[in-house]
Short mmCIF file of C-alpha atoms and ligand atoms in Angstrom, two decimals:
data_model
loop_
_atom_site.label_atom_id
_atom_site.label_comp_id
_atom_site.label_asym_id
_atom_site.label_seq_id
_atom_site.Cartn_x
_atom_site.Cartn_y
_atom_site.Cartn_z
CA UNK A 6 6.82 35.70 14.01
CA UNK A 7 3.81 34.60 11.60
CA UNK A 8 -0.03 34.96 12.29
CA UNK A 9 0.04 31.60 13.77
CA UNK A 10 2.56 31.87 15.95
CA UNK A 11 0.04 33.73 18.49
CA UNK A 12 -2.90 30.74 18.55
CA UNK A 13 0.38 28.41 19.60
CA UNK A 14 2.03 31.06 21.99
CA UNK A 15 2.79 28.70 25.49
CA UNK A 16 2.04 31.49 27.83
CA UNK A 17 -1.55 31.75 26.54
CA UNK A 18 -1.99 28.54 26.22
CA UNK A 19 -0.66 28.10 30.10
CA UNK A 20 -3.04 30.76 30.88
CA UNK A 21 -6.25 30.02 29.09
CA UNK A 22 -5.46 26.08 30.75
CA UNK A 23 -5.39 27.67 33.83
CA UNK A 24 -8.66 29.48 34.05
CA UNK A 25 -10.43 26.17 32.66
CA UNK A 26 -9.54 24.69 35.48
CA UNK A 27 -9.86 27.05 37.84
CA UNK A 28 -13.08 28.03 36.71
CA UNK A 29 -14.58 24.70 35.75
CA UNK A 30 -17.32 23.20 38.19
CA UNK A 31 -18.01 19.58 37.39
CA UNK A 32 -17.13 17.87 34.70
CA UNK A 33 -16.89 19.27 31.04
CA UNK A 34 -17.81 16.39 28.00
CA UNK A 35 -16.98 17.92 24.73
CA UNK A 36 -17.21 16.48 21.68
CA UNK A 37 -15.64 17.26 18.13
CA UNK A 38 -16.59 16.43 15.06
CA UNK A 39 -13.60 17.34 12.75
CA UNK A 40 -10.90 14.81 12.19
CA UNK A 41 -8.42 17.50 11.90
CA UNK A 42 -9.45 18.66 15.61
CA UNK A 43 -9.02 15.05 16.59
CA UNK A 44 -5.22 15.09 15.65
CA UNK A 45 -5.05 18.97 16.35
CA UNK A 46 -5.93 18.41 20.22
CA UNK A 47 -3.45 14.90 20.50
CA UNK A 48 -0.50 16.70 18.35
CA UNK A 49 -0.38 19.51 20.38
CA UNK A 50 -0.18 18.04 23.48
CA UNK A 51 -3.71 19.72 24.36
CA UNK A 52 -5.31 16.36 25.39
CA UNK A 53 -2.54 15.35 27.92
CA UNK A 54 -2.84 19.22 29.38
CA UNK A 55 -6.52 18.87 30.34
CA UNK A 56 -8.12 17.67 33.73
CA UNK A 57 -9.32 14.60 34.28
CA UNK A 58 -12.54 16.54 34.82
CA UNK A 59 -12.72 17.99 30.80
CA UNK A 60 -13.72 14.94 29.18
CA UNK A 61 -12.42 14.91 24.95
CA UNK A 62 -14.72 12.46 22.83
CA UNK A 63 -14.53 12.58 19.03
CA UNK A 64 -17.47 11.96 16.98
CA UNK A 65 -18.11 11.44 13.48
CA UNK A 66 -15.72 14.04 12.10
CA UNK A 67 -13.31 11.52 9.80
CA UNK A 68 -14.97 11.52 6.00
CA UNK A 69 -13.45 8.49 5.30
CA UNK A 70 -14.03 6.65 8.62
CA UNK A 71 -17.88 7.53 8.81
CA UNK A 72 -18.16 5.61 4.83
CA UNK A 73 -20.32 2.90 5.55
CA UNK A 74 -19.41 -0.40 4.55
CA UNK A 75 -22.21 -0.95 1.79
CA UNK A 76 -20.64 2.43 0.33
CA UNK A 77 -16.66 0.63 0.55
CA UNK A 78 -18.49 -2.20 -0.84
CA UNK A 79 -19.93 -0.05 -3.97
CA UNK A 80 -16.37 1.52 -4.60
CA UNK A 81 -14.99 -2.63 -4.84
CA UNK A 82 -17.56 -3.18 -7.25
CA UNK A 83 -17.27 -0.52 -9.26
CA UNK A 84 -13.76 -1.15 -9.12
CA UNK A 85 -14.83 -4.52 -10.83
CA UNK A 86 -16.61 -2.95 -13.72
CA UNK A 87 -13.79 -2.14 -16.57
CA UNK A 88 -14.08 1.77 -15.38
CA UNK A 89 -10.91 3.73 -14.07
CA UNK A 90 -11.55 4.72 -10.42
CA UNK A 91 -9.88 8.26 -9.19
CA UNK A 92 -10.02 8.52 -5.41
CA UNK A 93 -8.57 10.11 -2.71
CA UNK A 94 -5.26 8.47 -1.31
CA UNK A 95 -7.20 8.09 1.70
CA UNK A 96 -9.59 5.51 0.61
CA UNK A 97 -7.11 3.17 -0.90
CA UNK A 98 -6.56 1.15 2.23
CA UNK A 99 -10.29 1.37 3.46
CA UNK A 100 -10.99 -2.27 4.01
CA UNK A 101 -14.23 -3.53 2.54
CA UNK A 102 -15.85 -7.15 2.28
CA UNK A 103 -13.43 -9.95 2.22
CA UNK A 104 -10.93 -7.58 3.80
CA UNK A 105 -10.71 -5.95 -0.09
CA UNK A 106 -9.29 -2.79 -0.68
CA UNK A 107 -8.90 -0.47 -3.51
CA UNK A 108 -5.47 -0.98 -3.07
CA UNK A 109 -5.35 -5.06 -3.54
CA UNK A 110 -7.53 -4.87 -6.41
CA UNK A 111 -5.35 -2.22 -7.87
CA UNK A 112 -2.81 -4.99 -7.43
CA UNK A 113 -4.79 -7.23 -8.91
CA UNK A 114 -5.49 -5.08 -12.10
CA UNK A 115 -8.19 -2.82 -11.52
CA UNK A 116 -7.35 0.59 -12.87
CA UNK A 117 -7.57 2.60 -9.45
CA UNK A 118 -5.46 6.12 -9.09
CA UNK A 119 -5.25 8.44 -6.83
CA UNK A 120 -5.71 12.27 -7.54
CA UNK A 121 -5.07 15.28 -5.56
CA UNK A 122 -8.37 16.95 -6.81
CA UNK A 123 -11.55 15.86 -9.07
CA UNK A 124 -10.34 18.58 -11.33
CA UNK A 125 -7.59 15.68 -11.79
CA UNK A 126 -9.93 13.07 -12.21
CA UNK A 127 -11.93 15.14 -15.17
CA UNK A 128 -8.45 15.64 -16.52
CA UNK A 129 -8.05 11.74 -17.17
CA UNK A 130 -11.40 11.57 -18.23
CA UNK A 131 -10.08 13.74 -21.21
CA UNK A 132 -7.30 11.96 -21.84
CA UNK A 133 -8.91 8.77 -22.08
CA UNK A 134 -12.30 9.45 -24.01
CA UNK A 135 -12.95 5.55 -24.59
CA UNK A 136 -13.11 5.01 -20.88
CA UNK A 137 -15.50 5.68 -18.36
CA UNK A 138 -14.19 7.65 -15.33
CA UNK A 139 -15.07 7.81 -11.89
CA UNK A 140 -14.43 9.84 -8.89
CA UNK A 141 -15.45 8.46 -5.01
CA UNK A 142 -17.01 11.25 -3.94
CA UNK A 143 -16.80 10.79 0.21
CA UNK A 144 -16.37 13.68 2.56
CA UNK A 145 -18.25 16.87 4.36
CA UNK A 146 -19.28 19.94 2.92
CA UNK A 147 -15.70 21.48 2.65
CA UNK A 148 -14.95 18.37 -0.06
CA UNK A 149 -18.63 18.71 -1.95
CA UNK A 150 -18.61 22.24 -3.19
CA UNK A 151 -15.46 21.39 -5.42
CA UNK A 152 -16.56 18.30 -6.63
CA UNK A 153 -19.98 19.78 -7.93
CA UNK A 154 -17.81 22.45 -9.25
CA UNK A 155 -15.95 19.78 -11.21
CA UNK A 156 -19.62 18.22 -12.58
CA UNK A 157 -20.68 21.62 -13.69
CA UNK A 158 -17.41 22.10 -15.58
CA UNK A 159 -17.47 18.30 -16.92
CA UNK A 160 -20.93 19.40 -18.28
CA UNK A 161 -20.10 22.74 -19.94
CA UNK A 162 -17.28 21.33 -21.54
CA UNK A 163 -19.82 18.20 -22.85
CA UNK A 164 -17.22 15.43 -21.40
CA UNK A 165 -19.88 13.14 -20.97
CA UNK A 166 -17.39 9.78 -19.52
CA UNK A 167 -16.71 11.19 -16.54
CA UNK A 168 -19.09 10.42 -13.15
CA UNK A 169 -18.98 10.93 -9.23
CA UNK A 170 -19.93 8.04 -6.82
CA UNK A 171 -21.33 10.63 -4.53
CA UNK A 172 -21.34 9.51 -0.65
CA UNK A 173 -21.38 13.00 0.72
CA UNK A 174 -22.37 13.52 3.99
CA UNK A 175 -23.94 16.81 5.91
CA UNK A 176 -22.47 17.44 9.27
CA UNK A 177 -25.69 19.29 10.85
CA UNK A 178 -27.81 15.90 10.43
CA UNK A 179 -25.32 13.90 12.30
CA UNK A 180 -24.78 16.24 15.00
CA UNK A 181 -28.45 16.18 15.21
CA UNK A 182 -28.75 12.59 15.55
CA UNK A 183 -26.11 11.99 18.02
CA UNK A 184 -26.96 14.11 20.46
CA UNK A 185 -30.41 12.54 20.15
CA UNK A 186 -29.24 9.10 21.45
CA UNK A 187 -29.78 8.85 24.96
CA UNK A 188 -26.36 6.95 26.32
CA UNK A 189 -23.86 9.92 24.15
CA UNK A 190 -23.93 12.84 27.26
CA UNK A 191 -22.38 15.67 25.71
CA UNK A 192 -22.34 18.60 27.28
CA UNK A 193 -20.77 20.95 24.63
CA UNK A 194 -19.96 20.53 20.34
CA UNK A 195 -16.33 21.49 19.26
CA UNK A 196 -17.41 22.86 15.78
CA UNK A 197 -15.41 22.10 12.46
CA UNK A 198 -13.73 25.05 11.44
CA UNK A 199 -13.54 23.76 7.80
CA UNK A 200 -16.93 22.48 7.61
CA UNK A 201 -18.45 26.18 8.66
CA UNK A 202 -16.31 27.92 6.55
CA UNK A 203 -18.64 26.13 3.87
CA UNK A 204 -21.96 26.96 5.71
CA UNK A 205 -21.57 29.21 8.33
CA UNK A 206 -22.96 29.47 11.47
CA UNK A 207 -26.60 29.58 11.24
CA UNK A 208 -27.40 25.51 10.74
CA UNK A 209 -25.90 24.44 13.74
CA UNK A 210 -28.54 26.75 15.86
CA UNK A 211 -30.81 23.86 16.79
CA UNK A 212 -27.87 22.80 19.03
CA UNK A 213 -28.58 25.68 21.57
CA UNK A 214 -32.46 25.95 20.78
CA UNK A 215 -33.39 22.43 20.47
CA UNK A 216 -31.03 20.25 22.25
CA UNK A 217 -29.79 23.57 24.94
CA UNK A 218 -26.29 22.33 24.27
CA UNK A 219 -23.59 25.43 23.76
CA UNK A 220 -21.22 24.94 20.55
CA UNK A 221 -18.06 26.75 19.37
CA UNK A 222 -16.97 27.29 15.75
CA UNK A 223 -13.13 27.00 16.26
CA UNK A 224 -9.55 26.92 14.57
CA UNK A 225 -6.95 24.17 14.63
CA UNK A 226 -4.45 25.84 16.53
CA UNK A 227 -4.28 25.23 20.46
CA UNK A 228 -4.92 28.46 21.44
CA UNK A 229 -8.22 28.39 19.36
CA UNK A 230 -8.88 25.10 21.01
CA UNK A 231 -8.24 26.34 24.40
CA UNK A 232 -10.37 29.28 23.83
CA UNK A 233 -13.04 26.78 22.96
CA UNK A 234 -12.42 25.33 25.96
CA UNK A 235 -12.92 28.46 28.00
CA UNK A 236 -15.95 29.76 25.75
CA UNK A 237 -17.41 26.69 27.20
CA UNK A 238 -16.70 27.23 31.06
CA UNK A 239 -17.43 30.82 30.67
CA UNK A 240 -21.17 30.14 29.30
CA UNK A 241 -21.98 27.42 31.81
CA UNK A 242 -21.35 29.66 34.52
CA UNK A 243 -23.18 32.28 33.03
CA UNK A 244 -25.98 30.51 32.28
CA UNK A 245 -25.76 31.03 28.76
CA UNK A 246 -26.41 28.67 25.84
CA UNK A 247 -24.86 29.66 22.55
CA UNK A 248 -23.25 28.67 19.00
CA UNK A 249 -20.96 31.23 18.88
CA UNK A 250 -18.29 31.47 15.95
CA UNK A 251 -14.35 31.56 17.93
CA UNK A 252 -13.08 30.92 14.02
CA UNK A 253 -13.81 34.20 12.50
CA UNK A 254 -10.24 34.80 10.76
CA UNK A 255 -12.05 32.05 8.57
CA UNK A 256 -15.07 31.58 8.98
CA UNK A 257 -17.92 34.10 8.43
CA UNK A 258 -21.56 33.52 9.77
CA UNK A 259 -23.38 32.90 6.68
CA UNK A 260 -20.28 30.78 5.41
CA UNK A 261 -19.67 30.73 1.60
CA UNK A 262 -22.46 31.71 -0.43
CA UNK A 263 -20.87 30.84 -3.81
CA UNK A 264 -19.35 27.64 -2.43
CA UNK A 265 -22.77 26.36 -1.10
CA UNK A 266 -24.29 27.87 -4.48
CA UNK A 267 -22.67 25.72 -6.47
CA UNK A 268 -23.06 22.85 -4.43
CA UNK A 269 -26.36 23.35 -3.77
CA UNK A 270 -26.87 23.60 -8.26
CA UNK A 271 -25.43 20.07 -8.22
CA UNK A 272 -26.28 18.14 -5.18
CA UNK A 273 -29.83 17.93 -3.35
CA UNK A 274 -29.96 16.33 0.22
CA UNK A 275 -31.19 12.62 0.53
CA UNK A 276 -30.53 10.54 3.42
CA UNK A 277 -27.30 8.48 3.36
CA UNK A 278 -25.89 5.46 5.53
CA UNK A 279 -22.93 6.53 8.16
CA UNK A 280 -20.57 3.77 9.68
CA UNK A 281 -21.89 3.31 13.30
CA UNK A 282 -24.89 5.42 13.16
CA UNK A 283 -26.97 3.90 10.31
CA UNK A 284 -29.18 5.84 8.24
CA UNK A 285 -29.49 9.56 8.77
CA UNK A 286 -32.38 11.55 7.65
CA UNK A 287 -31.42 14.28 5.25
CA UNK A 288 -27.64 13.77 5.68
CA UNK A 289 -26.21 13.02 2.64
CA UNK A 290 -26.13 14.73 -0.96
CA UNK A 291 -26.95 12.77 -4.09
CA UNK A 292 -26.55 14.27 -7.21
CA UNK A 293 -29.62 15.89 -8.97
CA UNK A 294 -31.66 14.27 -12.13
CA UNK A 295 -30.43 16.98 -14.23
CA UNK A 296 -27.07 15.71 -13.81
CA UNK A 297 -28.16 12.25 -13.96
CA UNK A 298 -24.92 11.43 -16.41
CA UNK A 299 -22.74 12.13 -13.90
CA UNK A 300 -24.01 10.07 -11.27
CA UNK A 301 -22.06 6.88 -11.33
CA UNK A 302 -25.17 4.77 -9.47
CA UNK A 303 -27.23 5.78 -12.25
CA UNK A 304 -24.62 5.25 -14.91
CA UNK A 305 -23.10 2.06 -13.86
CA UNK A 306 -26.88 0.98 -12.54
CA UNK A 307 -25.66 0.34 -9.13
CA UNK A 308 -27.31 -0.22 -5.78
CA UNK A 309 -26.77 -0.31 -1.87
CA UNK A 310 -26.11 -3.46 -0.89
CA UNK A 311 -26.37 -4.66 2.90
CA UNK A 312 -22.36 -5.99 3.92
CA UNK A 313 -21.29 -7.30 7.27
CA UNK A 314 -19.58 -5.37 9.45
CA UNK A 315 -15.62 -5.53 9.94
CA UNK A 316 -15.67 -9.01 12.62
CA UNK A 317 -14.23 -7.30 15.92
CA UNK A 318 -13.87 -3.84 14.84
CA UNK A 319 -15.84 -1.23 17.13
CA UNK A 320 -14.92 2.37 14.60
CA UNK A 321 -18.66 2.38 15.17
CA UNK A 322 -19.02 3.10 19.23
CA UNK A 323 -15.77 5.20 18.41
CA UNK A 324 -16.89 7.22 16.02
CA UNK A 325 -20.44 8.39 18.26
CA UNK A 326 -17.92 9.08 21.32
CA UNK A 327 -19.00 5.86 23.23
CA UNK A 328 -15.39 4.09 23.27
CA UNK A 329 -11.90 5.15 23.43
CA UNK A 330 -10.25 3.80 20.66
CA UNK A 331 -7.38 1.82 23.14
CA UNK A 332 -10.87 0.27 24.78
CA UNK A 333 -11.16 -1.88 21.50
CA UNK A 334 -9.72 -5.16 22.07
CA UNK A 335 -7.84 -4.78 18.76
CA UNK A 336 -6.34 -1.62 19.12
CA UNK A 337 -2.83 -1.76 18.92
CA UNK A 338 -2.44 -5.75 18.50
CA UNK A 339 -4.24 -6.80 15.58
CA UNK A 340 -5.24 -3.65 14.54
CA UNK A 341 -2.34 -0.82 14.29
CA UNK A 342 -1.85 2.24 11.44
CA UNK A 343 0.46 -0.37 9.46
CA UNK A 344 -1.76 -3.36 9.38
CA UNK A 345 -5.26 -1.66 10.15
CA UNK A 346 -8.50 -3.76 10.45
CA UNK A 347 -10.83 -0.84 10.77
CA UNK A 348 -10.95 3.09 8.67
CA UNK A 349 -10.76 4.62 11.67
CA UNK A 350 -6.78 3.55 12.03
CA UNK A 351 -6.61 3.75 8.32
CA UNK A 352 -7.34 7.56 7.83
CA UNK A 353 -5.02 10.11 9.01
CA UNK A 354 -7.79 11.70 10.54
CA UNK A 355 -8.78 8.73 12.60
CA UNK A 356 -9.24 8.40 16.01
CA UNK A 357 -7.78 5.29 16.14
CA UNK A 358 -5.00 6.43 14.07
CA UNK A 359 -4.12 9.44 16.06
CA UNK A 360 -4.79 8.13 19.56
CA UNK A 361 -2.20 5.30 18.55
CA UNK A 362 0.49 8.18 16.94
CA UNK A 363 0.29 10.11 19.83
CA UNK A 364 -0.76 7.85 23.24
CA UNK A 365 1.35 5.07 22.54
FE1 SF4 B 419 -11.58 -0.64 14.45
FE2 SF4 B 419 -8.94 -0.88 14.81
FE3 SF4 B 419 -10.18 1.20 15.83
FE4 SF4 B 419 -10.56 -1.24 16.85
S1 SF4 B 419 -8.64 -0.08 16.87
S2 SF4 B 419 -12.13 0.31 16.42
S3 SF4 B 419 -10.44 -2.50 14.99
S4 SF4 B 419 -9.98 0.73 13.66
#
């Protein structure tokens, strides 16, 4: 037996199920915000287990899915600009304008690959001095702490073609938004685990101070999601409203000083643009004017541009927890994980993806 096998043992599970509902009065709306929660709670058969009375909506917890479409748009361009693009291979079959990906311009000779980690991408940017290099820079603040890592290195060892495209997005912000929006009624926030092994505990406070909403830093296992669960039912009838860390094999309360050190040497908040939302105070990380030569806006003298939206997709109302993904008239006709028309069915981490994989 490993470490894990006790956060998947069946008789806790069975156990921890049965005190939620026993002990449950009402109705319990959680929300996470972590794609890997999102497939966690549908792959182990966690969803299925629950009451109709405990209420699962995912939020904006898929890096890739919550990339705006002006930001897809700025990847096609730069795509379009004689530069070699390094990207995550989950980004290749975002669809942007004109139903463009990276992966038909690829196709059509744009020089896109995929890397495993922007330590790669720097790599290439050595090994082809004469050409300028670029890494998308999308994701949380488990992603950003490596890729500033990769700037600082790019910059001590004076490689001077290599830039980020830096999309970054803070999870605090968001969470702060949503629950600000009067039609979302969430009555409890499923934590990321990853995300707060990054920054700890202490941001997400304003969730029990300002908003009076309990939240649970948790683990990807079902027993840590059941615990959640319980954490949950257990406060309400208490009367107590709390962000309390469930993850702490992982995650500590002040998080990872040298991770957010380095990230924080690099990157300095601004607000950014997220896919359903809209702009975000605050939420996003842009790369700081000492750095300026790695910041492929500034390089490549780029802009935002306003896109339309996908016609007929709704990742928007599915990514703030408004729709379930099989509600979209698309879902599983036009749109399915092999021919998607929206990110959220393109990512692995998707909503739409997983509720497809695992409800159909
Ligand atoms: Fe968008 Fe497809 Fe999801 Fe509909 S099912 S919201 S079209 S990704």
């Amino acid at each position: 037996m490993n470490l894990f096998d006790n956060f998947k043992d069946p008789q806790l599970c069975k156990t921890l199920l049965a005190r939620i509902h026993a002990e449950l009065d009402g109705e319990l709306r959680f929300m996470e915000v972590c794609g890997t929660h999102t497939v966690s709670i549908f792959r182990s058969g966690v969803r299925s287990l629950l009451s109709e009375k405990v209420v699962h909506l995912s939020g904006p917890g898929c890096p890739v899915c919550v990339t705006h479409d002006s930001e897809v748009a700025a990847f096609l361009e730069l795509a379009g600009k004689n530069a070699i693009i390094t990207t995550f291979g989950d980004l290749m079959r975002v669809p942007g304008p004109d139903k463009k990906t990276l992966k038909s311009v690829q196709a059509e000779g744009a020089r896109v690959k995929v890397v495993y980690s922007p330590f790669d991408a720097l790599k290439i940017a050595q090994d082809n001095p004469n050409d300028k290099v670029v890494f998308l820079g999308v994701g949380f603040e488990t992603t950003a702490p490596a890729i500033a890592a990769t700037v600082k290195v790019a910059r001590e060892q004076g490689i001077s073609n290599f830039s980020v495209l830096c999309f970054h997005k803070l999870v605090p912000p968001a969470l702060d938004a949503l629950v600000g929006d009067p039609e979302l009624q969430v009555q409890a926030f499923l934590l990321p685990g990853h995300v707060s092994a990054i920054i700890g505990v202490e941001p997400y406070r304003f969730l029990a101070g300002k908003h009076g909403l309990p939240a649970v830093v948790a683990g990807f296992e079902p027993v840590d999601i059941l615990q959640a669960l319980y954490m949950f039912v257990t406060m309400r009838n208490e009367g107590k409203i709390e962000v309390v860390n469930a993850y702490t094999r992982v995650v500590s309360d002040e998080g990872n000083p040298k991770a957010m050190s380095v990230m924080n040497e690099i990157f300095s908040p601004c607000d950014a643009l997220w896919r359903g939302i809209g702009l975000i105070p605050g939420s996003g990380l842009e790369i700081r004017d000492e750095f300026a030569g790695y910041d492929a806006m500034r390089v490549f003298d780029m802009q935002l541009h306003d896109v339309p939206e996908i016609k007929g997709c709704r990742c928007g109302d599915v990514l703030k927890g408004k729709m379930s993904p099989d509600k979209c008239p698309l879902f599983g006709k036009a749109c399915t994980p092999a021919s998607p028309v929206g990110p959220c069915m393109v990512s692995t981490e998707g909503s739409c993806a997983a509720y497809y994989k695992y409800r159909i």
